[in-house]
Amino acid sequence: MNRLYLIGTGPGGLEHLSPAARAALESCTDLAGHGLYLNLLGELAEGKTRHKTPMGEELARATLALDLAASGRTTALVSSGDAGIYGMATVVFELLARQPKPEWAAVDIEVIPGISAMQAAAARVGAPLAHDFCVISLSDLLTPWELIAKRIDLAGQGDFAIAFYNAVSNKRSWQLLEARQTLLRYRAPETPVVVAFNVTRKGEQLTVTTLGELDPEPLNMLSLVLVGNSETRRVGRWVYTPRGYHHKLDPSPIPD
Amino acid sequence: MNRLYLIGTGPGGLEHLSPAARAALESCTDLAGHGLYLNLLGELAEGKTRHKTPMGEELARATLALDLAASGRTTALVSSGDAGIYGMATVVFELLARQPKPEWAAVDIEVIPGISAMQAAAARVGAPLAHDFCVISLSDLLTPWELIAKRIDLAGQGDFAIAFYNAVSNKRSWQLLEARQTLLRYRAPETPVVVAFNVTRKGEQLTVTTLGELDPEPLNMLSLVLVGNSETRRVGRWVYTPRGYHHKLDPSPIPD
């Protein structure tokens, strides 16, 4: 069988890797992925042929994984988080749709979901994504900034909580500043914001700040930013976005 | 130690339950949750005191879990999917903020993330949530329909892919019809739509249809609906939303 698994490793710590993903990885002879994510697998990657490809080489990586599987190697194409949320799964399907090779028709594909970074970060601080939310990448490498900016504005109008992926990179941080300015037109400067880095990994950092004080400077390309909606509040060390059960508790208006 | 775990069991199949969630459940003496979700835990729930509370009794369930933990019982408050995405985690924080009991101050809370139903459904059909997306509940029990309708319209304007939770209930299905009508103002009737039921559980059903043909009639309260954006396409049995790598493959316009 020519099997290709499209796997998300979860946020990093192997205690969050599902048994389904672990079993699939164990069955593989070959792993393809960015070196950082293959390294996070630790002993799970041992004894397997590891094909490390750099950031920016996503098409080559997906092509390699399809080729390996077509040649009879049981292969996993490894993303971090969930392979279906800004991960590699869709790159494989884009290739199959637009540049298929005949031999890829024999590849049996399975996508295995994983816990995404926004979920691990949310859990560490409470429940900031507990009501309707948007997930937006601030990377304009493949998406025009005009569309991203429009989506941020609409998320602001709709009072969605927001998870920003690719919030900054080594080359850019103005996008996050612009996002902050846009959201400040709709939300109070006191709106809780969570900045997460390496959640469940070595060196984990979580900072709870506010929209008004959000500073892109200390962030890097592994940072994730969660922005609360107008009802998001803090209690003790926790940040939460209510579902609205408090209306059953107390009919008085929500305190600011 | 007075420990309370806020746990999402994942989509249902225990192969998607993280080792962290499993270990936490194993350490518990008491489990609180809707009976359906406690039953999904199978042998993991055996030997534990199970406190089953009905749908609609979320405040009572969270209060019970806090009381149990405060009394010294190691307790898990169990949601399906991710406890932080339309799950029970935020209900606990709402109580702590608005109706705290003095004895709850001694409760040590940990939130453990899980794979949400939208992720399991997306993985089964490909990668429909692979670009920016919105997560919207169509339940108007706690949120005014006007706000939900506004969010749907904004998601349409922004060409977000969408995951609809609580798409229908036993009592209502007009909300999903109205959502469809709204989105048809912005998206083609051919836009791929995924209707998922009991994903990874016994009786799993997945249907790929289109926005134009989406019919609420066969759905029930366990159904999840994923709507693609304007670029979402099918290839073979898969549904995917491109990141845009095809622009590197082929500079020609996207075929309809």
Coordinates of C-alpha atoms in Angstrom, one line a residue:
Chain A
M1 CA 0.0 0.0 0.0
N2 CA 1.2 3.5 -0.8
R3 CA 0.2 5.4 2.3
L4 CA 0.7 9.1 2.9
Y5 CA -0.3 10.5 6.3
L6 CA -0.9 14.3 6.6
I7 CA -0.3 14.8 10.2
G8 CA -0.3 17.7 12.7
T9 CA 1.9 17.0 15.7
G10 CA -0.1 19.2 17.9
P11 CA 1.3 22.2 19.7
G12 CA 4.6 20.5 20.5
G13 CA 4.5 18.6 23.8
L14 CA 4.0 14.9 23.0
E15 CA 1.4 14.7 25.7
H16 CA -0.9 16.5 23.3
L17 CA -0.2 14.2 20.3
S18 CA -3.2 11.9 19.7
P19 CA -2.8 8.1 19.8
A20 CA -4.0 8.1 16.1
A21 CA -1.2 10.4 15.1
R22 CA 1.3 8.5 17.1
A23 CA 0.3 5.2 15.6
A24 CA 0.5 6.6 12.1
L25 CA 4.0 8.1 12.8
E26 CA 5.1 4.7 14.2
S27 CA 4.0 3.0 11.0
C28 CA 6.1 5.2 8.7
T29 CA 9.4 4.6 7.1
D30 CA 9.8 8.2 6.0
L31 CA 9.0 11.6 7.5
A32 CA 9.0 14.8 5.6
G33 CA 8.7 18.2 7.2
H34 CA 10.4 21.3 8.5
G35 CA 13.3 20.4 10.7
L36 CA 11.9 22.1 13.7
Y37 CA 8.8 20.1 13.7
L38 CA 10.5 16.8 13.0
N39 CA 12.8 17.5 16.0
L40 CA 9.8 18.0 18.2
L41 CA 8.9 14.4 17.6
G42 CA 11.9 13.3 19.6
E43 CA 12.3 9.5 19.8
L44 CA 9.2 9.1 17.6
A45 CA 11.3 10.1 14.6
E46 CA 14.2 7.8 15.4
G47 CA 15.0 5.1 13.0
K48 CA 13.0 6.8 10.2
T49 CA 14.4 8.5 7.1
R50 CA 13.9 12.2 7.8
H51 CA 13.5 14.6 4.9
K52 CA 14.0 18.0 6.3
T53 CA 13.0 20.9 4.0
P54 CA 13.3 24.6 4.8
M55 CA 10.5 27.1 5.4
G56 CA 9.3 28.5 2.1
E57 CA 9.8 25.1 0.3
E58 CA 6.2 23.9 0.9
L59 CA 5.5 22.8 -2.7
A60 CA 8.8 20.9 -2.9
R61 CA 8.1 19.2 0.5
A62 CA 4.6 18.1 -0.5
T63 CA 5.9 16.9 -3.9
L64 CA 8.6 14.9 -2.1
A65 CA 6.0 13.3 0.3
L66 CA 3.7 12.3 -2.6
D67 CA 6.7 10.9 -4.5
L68 CA 7.9 8.9 -1.5
A69 CA 4.5 7.4 -0.9
A70 CA 4.1 6.6 -4.6
S71 CA 7.4 4.8 -4.5
G72 CA 6.0 2.5 -1.8
R73 CA 7.4 4.2 1.3
T74 CA 4.9 4.7 4.1
T75 CA 5.3 8.4 4.6
A76 CA 4.1 11.2 6.9
L77 CA 4.1 14.8 5.9
V78 CA 4.5 16.5 9.2
S79 CA 3.1 19.9 10.2
S80 CA 2.9 21.4 13.6
G81 CA -0.5 21.9 15.2
D82 CA -3.3 20.7 13.0
A83 CA -2.3 19.8 9.4
G84 CA -5.5 21.4 8.2
I85 CA -5.1 24.8 9.9
Y86 CA -2.3 26.6 8.1
G87 CA -0.6 23.3 7.7
M88 CA 0.6 21.2 4.8
A89 CA -2.5 19.2 4.1
T90 CA -4.0 21.6 1.6
V91 CA -0.7 21.9 -0.3
V92 CA -0.9 18.2 -1.2
F93 CA -4.5 18.7 -2.5
E94 CA -3.4 21.8 -4.4
L95 CA -0.8 19.7 -6.1
L96 CA -3.2 16.8 -6.8
A97 CA -5.6 19.3 -8.4
R98 CA -3.2 21.3 -10.5
Q99 CA 0.0 19.4 -11.2
P100 CA -0.8 15.7 -10.7
K101 CA 1.7 13.0 -11.6
P102 CA 0.1 9.7 -12.8
E103 CA 1.8 7.7 -10.1
W104 CA 0.2 9.8 -7.3
A105 CA -3.1 8.2 -8.2
A106 CA -2.0 5.1 -6.3
V107 CA -1.3 7.0 -3.1
D108 CA -3.8 6.4 -0.3
I109 CA -4.0 9.6 1.7
E110 CA -5.2 10.0 5.3
V111 CA -5.4 13.3 7.2
I112 CA -5.1 13.1 11.0
P113 CA -6.2 16.1 13.0
G114 CA -4.2 17.7 15.8
I115 CA -4.5 20.3 18.5
S116 CA -3.7 23.7 17.0
A117 CA -1.5 26.2 18.8
M118 CA -4.5 28.5 19.4
Q119 CA -6.2 25.8 21.4
A120 CA -3.1 25.0 23.6
A121 CA -2.6 28.7 24.2
A122 CA -6.3 29.3 25.0
A123 CA -6.3 26.4 27.5
R124 CA -3.2 27.7 29.3
V125 CA -4.9 31.0 30.0
G126 CA -8.5 29.9 30.4
A127 CA -11.1 30.1 27.6
P128 CA -10.6 33.2 25.4
L129 CA -12.0 31.5 22.3
A130 CA -15.2 30.2 24.0
H131 CA -17.6 32.2 21.8
D132 CA -17.6 32.8 18.0
F133 CA -14.1 33.6 16.7
C134 CA -12.1 34.2 13.6
V135 CA -8.7 32.6 12.7
I136 CA -6.6 34.9 10.6
S137 CA -3.0 34.6 9.3
L138 CA -1.2 37.9 9.1
S139 CA 1.3 36.6 6.5
D140 CA 0.9 38.4 3.2
L141 CA 3.3 36.1 1.3
L142 CA 0.4 34.3 -0.4
T143 CA -2.6 36.5 0.4
P144 CA -2.9 40.2 -0.5
W145 CA -2.7 42.5 2.5
E146 CA -5.9 44.2 1.3
L147 CA -7.9 41.0 1.9
I148 CA -6.2 40.4 5.2
A149 CA -6.9 43.9 6.3
K150 CA -10.5 43.6 5.2
R151 CA -10.9 40.4 7.2
I152 CA -9.5 42.1 10.4
D153 CA -11.9 45.0 10.0
L154 CA -14.9 42.6 9.5
A155 CA -13.8 40.6 12.6
G156 CA -13.7 43.8 14.5
Q157 CA -17.2 44.8 13.3
G158 CA -18.6 41.4 14.2
D159 CA -17.0 41.4 17.7
F160 CA -15.4 38.1 17.0
A161 CA -12.6 36.9 19.3
I162 CA -9.6 36.4 17.1
A163 CA -6.6 34.1 16.8
F164 CA -3.8 35.6 14.7
Y165 CA -1.3 33.1 13.2
N166 CA 1.9 34.3 11.7
A167 CA 1.4 37.5 13.6
V168 CA 4.9 38.7 12.9
S169 CA 8.0 37.4 11.1
N170 CA 11.6 38.2 11.1
K171 CA 10.9 40.6 8.3
R172 CA 7.7 42.3 9.3
S173 CA 5.7 43.4 12.3
W174 CA 3.7 46.4 10.9
Q175 CA 0.8 44.1 10.1
L176 CA 0.2 43.4 13.7
L177 CA 0.3 47.1 14.5
E178 CA -2.2 47.8 11.8
A179 CA -4.4 45.0 13.1
R180 CA -4.3 46.5 16.5
Q181 CA -5.2 50.0 15.2
T182 CA -8.1 48.5 13.2
L183 CA -9.5 46.6 16.2
L184 CA -9.1 49.6 18.5
R185 CA -11.8 51.3 16.4
Y186 CA -14.2 48.7 17.6
R187 CA -12.9 47.5 21.0
A188 CA -11.7 49.1 24.2
P189 CA -8.0 49.4 24.8
E190 CA -8.6 47.2 27.9
T191 CA -9.6 44.2 25.8
P192 CA -7.6 41.2 26.9
V193 CA -4.9 40.0 24.5
V194 CA -2.8 36.8 24.9
V195 CA 0.6 36.5 23.4
A196 CA 1.8 32.9 23.3
F197 CA 5.2 31.5 22.4
N198 CA 6.3 27.8 22.3
V199 CA 3.2 26.6 24.2
T200 CA 3.7 23.1 25.6
R201 CA 7.3 23.3 24.4
K202 CA 10.6 24.1 26.1
G203 CA 10.7 27.8 26.8
E204 CA 6.9 28.3 26.8
Q205 CA 5.9 31.9 27.4
L206 CA 2.5 33.3 27.9
T207 CA 1.7 37.0 28.4
V208 CA -1.7 38.4 29.1
T209 CA -1.8 42.1 28.0
T210 CA -4.4 44.4 26.5
L211 CA -5.1 45.5 23.0
G212 CA -4.0 49.0 23.9
E213 CA -0.6 47.8 25.2
L214 CA 0.1 45.1 22.6
D215 CA 3.7 45.6 21.4
P216 CA 4.9 43.5 18.5
E217 CA 8.6 44.1 19.4
P218 CA 9.2 41.0 21.6
L219 CA 7.3 38.7 19.3
N220 CA 8.8 36.3 16.7
M221 CA 7.5 34.0 14.0
L222 CA 6.5 31.3 16.5
S223 CA 4.3 33.8 18.5
L224 CA 0.6 33.5 18.4
V225 CA -1.8 36.3 19.4
L226 CA -5.3 35.8 20.8
V227 CA -7.6 38.9 21.0
G228 CA -10.7 38.8 23.1
N229 CA -14.1 40.2 22.1
S230 CA -15.9 43.0 23.9
E231 CA -17.1 40.7 26.7
T232 CA -13.8 38.9 27.4
R233 CA -12.8 39.4 31.0
R234 CA -10.2 38.3 33.5
V235 CA -10.8 36.5 36.8
G236 CA -7.8 35.7 38.9
R237 CA -5.1 34.5 36.5
W238 CA -7.7 33.4 33.9
V239 CA -9.0 35.0 30.7
Y240 CA -12.4 34.0 29.4
T241 CA -14.9 34.9 26.8
P242 CA -18.4 34.3 28.2
R243 CA -21.1 32.3 26.4
G244 CA -23.7 34.4 28.1
Y245 CA -24.7 32.2 31.0
H246 CA -24.2 35.2 33.3
H247 CA -27.5 36.5 32.0
K248 CA -29.0 33.7 33.9
L249 CA -26.9 34.5 37.0
D250 CA -27.4 38.2 37.0
P251 CA -29.6 40.3 34.8
S252 CA -27.7 43.5 35.4
P253 CA -25.5 44.9 32.6
I254 CA -22.0 43.7 32.1
P255 CA -19.5 45.7 34.1
D256 CA -16.7 47.3 32.2
Chain B
M1 CA -5.0 19.0 46.5
N2 CA -8.4 20.2 45.2
R3 CA -8.0 19.6 41.5
L4 CA -10.5 20.4 38.8
Y5 CA -9.7 19.5 35.2
L6 CA -11.7 21.1 32.4
I7 CA -11.4 18.6 29.6
G8 CA -12.5 18.2 26.1
T9 CA -12.7 14.5 25.1
G10 CA -12.0 15.3 21.4
P11 CA -14.4 14.4 18.7
G12 CA -15.4 11.0 20.2
G13 CA -13.1 8.2 19.1
L14 CA -10.6 7.6 21.9
E15 CA -7.8 7.4 19.3
H16 CA -8.1 11.2 19.2
L17 CA -8.0 11.8 23.0
S18 CA -4.6 13.2 24.0
P19 CA -2.4 11.4 26.5
A20 CA -2.6 14.5 28.7
A21 CA -6.4 14.3 28.8
R22 CA -6.3 10.6 29.3
A23 CA -3.9 10.9 32.3
A24 CA -6.0 13.6 33.8
L25 CA -9.2 11.5 33.5
E26 CA -7.4 8.5 35.0
S27 CA -6.4 10.5 38.0
C28 CA -10.0 11.6 38.8
T29 CA -12.4 10.2 41.3
D30 CA -15.3 12.1 39.8
L31 CA -16.5 13.0 36.4
A32 CA -19.2 15.6 35.7
G33 CA -20.7 16.0 32.2
H34 CA -23.6 15.4 29.9
G35 CA -24.3 11.7 29.9
L36 CA -23.6 11.3 26.1
Y37 CA -20.1 12.6 26.5
L38 CA -19.3 10.5 29.7
N39 CA -20.5 7.4 27.8
L40 CA -18.1 8.2 25.0
L41 CA -15.2 7.7 27.5
G42 CA -16.1 4.0 27.7
E43 CA -13.8 2.1 30.1
L44 CA -12.0 5.4 31.0
A45 CA -15.1 6.3 33.0
E46 CA -15.3 3.0 34.8
G47 CA -14.9 3.0 38.6
K48 CA -15.4 6.7 38.8
T49 CA -18.4 8.5 40.3
R50 CA -20.2 9.8 37.3
H51 CA -22.4 12.9 37.7
K52 CA -24.6 13.1 34.6
T53 CA -26.5 16.3 34.1
P54 CA -28.8 17.1 31.2
M55 CA -28.3 19.6 28.3
G56 CA -29.4 23.0 29.5
E57 CA -28.1 22.5 33.0
E58 CA -24.6 23.9 32.3
L59 CA -24.5 26.3 35.3
A60 CA -25.6 23.5 37.7
R61 CA -23.0 21.2 36.1
A62 CA -20.1 23.6 36.5
T63 CA -21.2 24.5 40.1
L64 CA -21.3 20.8 40.9
A65 CA -17.8 20.3 39.5
L66 CA -16.4 23.2 41.5
D67 CA -18.1 21.9 44.6
L68 CA -16.8 18.4 44.1
A69 CA -13.2 19.7 43.7
A70 CA -13.5 22.0 46.6
S71 CA -14.6 19.1 48.8
G72 CA -11.3 17.3 47.9
R73 CA -12.5 15.0 45.1
T74 CA -10.2 15.1 42.0
T75 CA -12.8 16.0 39.4
A76 CA -13.0 16.4 35.6
L77 CA -15.7 18.5 34.0
V78 CA -16.1 16.8 30.7
S79 CA -17.0 18.4 27.4
S80 CA -16.9 16.9 23.9
G81 CA -14.3 18.3 21.5
D82 CA -12.3 21.1 23.0
A83 CA -13.5 22.4 26.4
G84 CA -12.6 25.9 25.3
I85 CA -14.6 25.9 22.0
Y86 CA -18.3 26.0 22.9
G87 CA -17.4 23.8 25.8
M88 CA -17.8 24.0 29.6
A89 CA -14.5 25.7 30.5
T90 CA -15.8 29.3 30.2
V91 CA -18.9 28.4 32.3
V92 CA -16.6 27.7 35.2
F93 CA -14.8 31.0 34.8
E94 CA -18.1 32.9 34.5
L95 CA -19.1 31.4 37.8
L96 CA -15.8 32.2 39.5
A97 CA -16.2 35.8 38.3
R98 CA -19.8 36.4 39.1
Q99 CA -20.9 34.0 41.9
P100 CA -17.8 32.7 43.6
K101 CA -18.1 30.6 46.8
P102 CA -15.3 31.1 49.3
E103 CA -14.3 27.4 49.2
W104 CA -13.7 27.5 45.4
A105 CA -10.6 29.7 46.0
A106 CA -8.8 26.5 47.0
V107 CA -9.6 24.7 43.8
D108 CA -6.6 24.2 41.4
I109 CA -7.9 24.4 37.8
E110 CA -6.3 23.0 34.7
V111 CA -7.7 23.3 31.2
I112 CA -6.7 20.5 28.8
P113 CA -7.3 21.2 25.1
G114 CA -8.8 18.7 22.7
I115 CA -9.5 18.2 19.0
S116 CA -12.7 20.0 18.1
A117 CA -15.4 18.4 15.9
M118 CA -14.6 20.9 13.1
Q119 CA -11.0 19.6 12.9
A120 CA -12.0 15.9 12.8
A121 CA -14.6 16.7 10.1
A122 CA -12.2 18.7 8.1
A123 CA -9.5 16.0 8.2
R124 CA -12.0 13.4 7.0
V125 CA -12.8 15.3 3.9
G126 CA -9.4 17.0 3.3
A127 CA -8.6 20.5 4.3
P128 CA -11.6 22.9 4.0
L129 CA -10.4 25.1 6.9
A130 CA -6.9 25.6 5.6
H131 CA -7.2 29.4 5.1
D132 CA -8.7 32.1 7.3
F133 CA -12.0 30.9 8.8
C134 CA -14.8 31.8 11.2
V135 CA -16.3 29.6 13.9
I136 CA -20.0 30.5 14.6
S137 CA -22.6 28.9 16.7
L138 CA -26.2 29.2 15.3
S139 CA -27.8 28.7 18.7
D140 CA -29.7 31.8 19.7
L141 CA -30.4 30.5 23.3
L142 CA -27.7 32.8 24.8
T143 CA -26.8 35.1 21.9
P144 CA -29.3 37.4 20.1
W145 CA -30.1 36.2 16.6
E146 CA -29.3 39.7 15.3
L147 CA -25.7 39.4 16.4
I148 CA -25.4 35.9 14.9
A149 CA -26.9 37.1 11.6
K150 CA -24.5 40.0 11.5
R151 CA -21.6 37.7 12.0
I152 CA -22.7 35.4 9.2
D153 CA -23.0 38.4 6.9
L154 CA -19.5 39.6 7.8
A155 CA -18.1 36.2 7.3
G156 CA -19.6 36.2 3.9
Q157 CA -18.2 39.6 3.1
G158 CA -14.8 38.6 4.2
D159 CA -14.8 35.3 2.2
F160 CA -13.9 33.4 5.3
A161 CA -14.4 29.6 5.3
I162 CA -16.9 28.9 8.1
A163 CA -17.5 26.2 10.7
F164 CA -21.1 26.3 12.0
Y165 CA -21.7 24.7 15.4
N166 CA -25.2 24.0 16.7
A167 CA -26.3 24.3 13.1
V168 CA -29.8 23.0 13.9
S169 CA -31.6 21.7 17.0
N170 CA -34.6 19.6 17.5
K171 CA -36.6 22.8 17.8
R172 CA -35.1 25.0 15.0
S173 CA -33.6 24.8 11.6
W174 CA -34.5 28.2 10.1
Q175 CA -31.2 29.7 11.3
L176 CA -29.2 27.4 8.9
L177 CA -31.5 28.3 6.0
E178 CA -31.1 32.0 6.7
A179 CA -27.3 31.5 7.0
R180 CA -27.4 29.8 3.6
Q181 CA -29.4 32.7 2.0
T182 CA -27.0 35.2 3.4
L183 CA -23.9 33.4 2.2
L184 CA -25.4 32.9 -1.3
R185 CA -25.3 36.7 -1.6
Y186 CA -21.5 36.5 -1.6
R187 CA -20.6 32.9 -2.7
A188 CA -21.5 30.7 -5.7
P189 CA -24.2 28.0 -5.2
E190 CA -21.4 25.5 -6.1
T191 CA -19.4 26.4 -3.0
P192 CA -18.5 23.1 -1.3
V193 CA -20.3 22.4 2.0
V194 CA -19.5 19.5 4.4
V195 CA -22.2 18.2 6.7
A196 CA -20.7 16.0 9.4
F197 CA -22.4 13.8 12.0
N198 CA -20.8 11.7 14.8
V199 CA -17.3 12.1 13.2
T200 CA -14.9 9.4 14.6
R201 CA -17.9 7.9 16.5
K202 CA -20.2 5.0 15.7
G203 CA -22.6 6.0 12.9
E204 CA -20.2 8.6 11.5
Q205 CA -21.7 10.3 8.4
L206 CA -20.0 12.8 6.1
T207 CA -21.8 14.4 3.2
V208 CA -20.2 16.8 0.8
T209 CA -22.8 19.0 -0.9
T210 CA -22.9 22.6 -2.0
L211 CA -24.2 25.8 -0.6
G212 CA -27.0 25.9 -3.1
E213 CA -28.1 22.4 -2.2
L214 CA -27.6 22.4 1.6
D215 CA -30.8 21.1 3.1
P216 CA -31.3 21.3 6.9
E217 CA -33.9 18.6 7.0
P218 CA -31.6 15.6 7.6
L219 CA -29.5 17.4 10.2
N220 CA -29.8 17.1 13.9
M221 CA -28.2 18.7 17.0
L222 CA -25.0 16.7 16.6
S223 CA -24.4 17.9 13.0
L224 CA -21.6 20.2 12.1
V225 CA -21.6 22.3 8.9
L226 CA -18.4 23.5 7.2
V227 CA -18.7 26.0 4.4
G228 CA -15.9 26.7 2.0
N229 CA -14.7 30.1 0.8
S230 CA -14.8 31.2 -2.8
E231 CA -11.6 29.3 -3.6
T232 CA -12.5 26.0 -2.0
R233 CA -12.5 23.2 -4.5
R234 CA -12.8 19.4 -4.9
V235 CA -10.2 17.0 -6.2
G236 CA -11.2 13.4 -6.2
R237 CA -13.0 12.7 -2.9
W238 CA -11.3 15.6 -1.2
V239 CA -12.4 19.2 -0.4
Y240 CA -9.7 21.8 0.1
T241 CA -9.3 25.5 0.6
P242 CA -6.0 26.6 -1.0
R243 CA -3.4 28.7 0.7
G244 CA -2.5 30.1 -2.6
Y245 CA 0.5 28.0 -3.5
H246 CA -1.1 27.4 -6.9
H247 CA -0.1 30.9 -7.9
K248 CA 3.4 29.6 -7.8
L249 CA 2.3 26.6 -9.9
D250 CA 0.2 28.3 -12.5
P251 CA -0.2 32.0 -12.8
S252 CA -3.5 31.7 -14.7
P253 CA -6.8 32.7 -13.1
I254 CA -8.5 30.2 -10.9
P255 CA -11.0 28.1 -12.9
D256 CA -14.6 28.1 -11.6

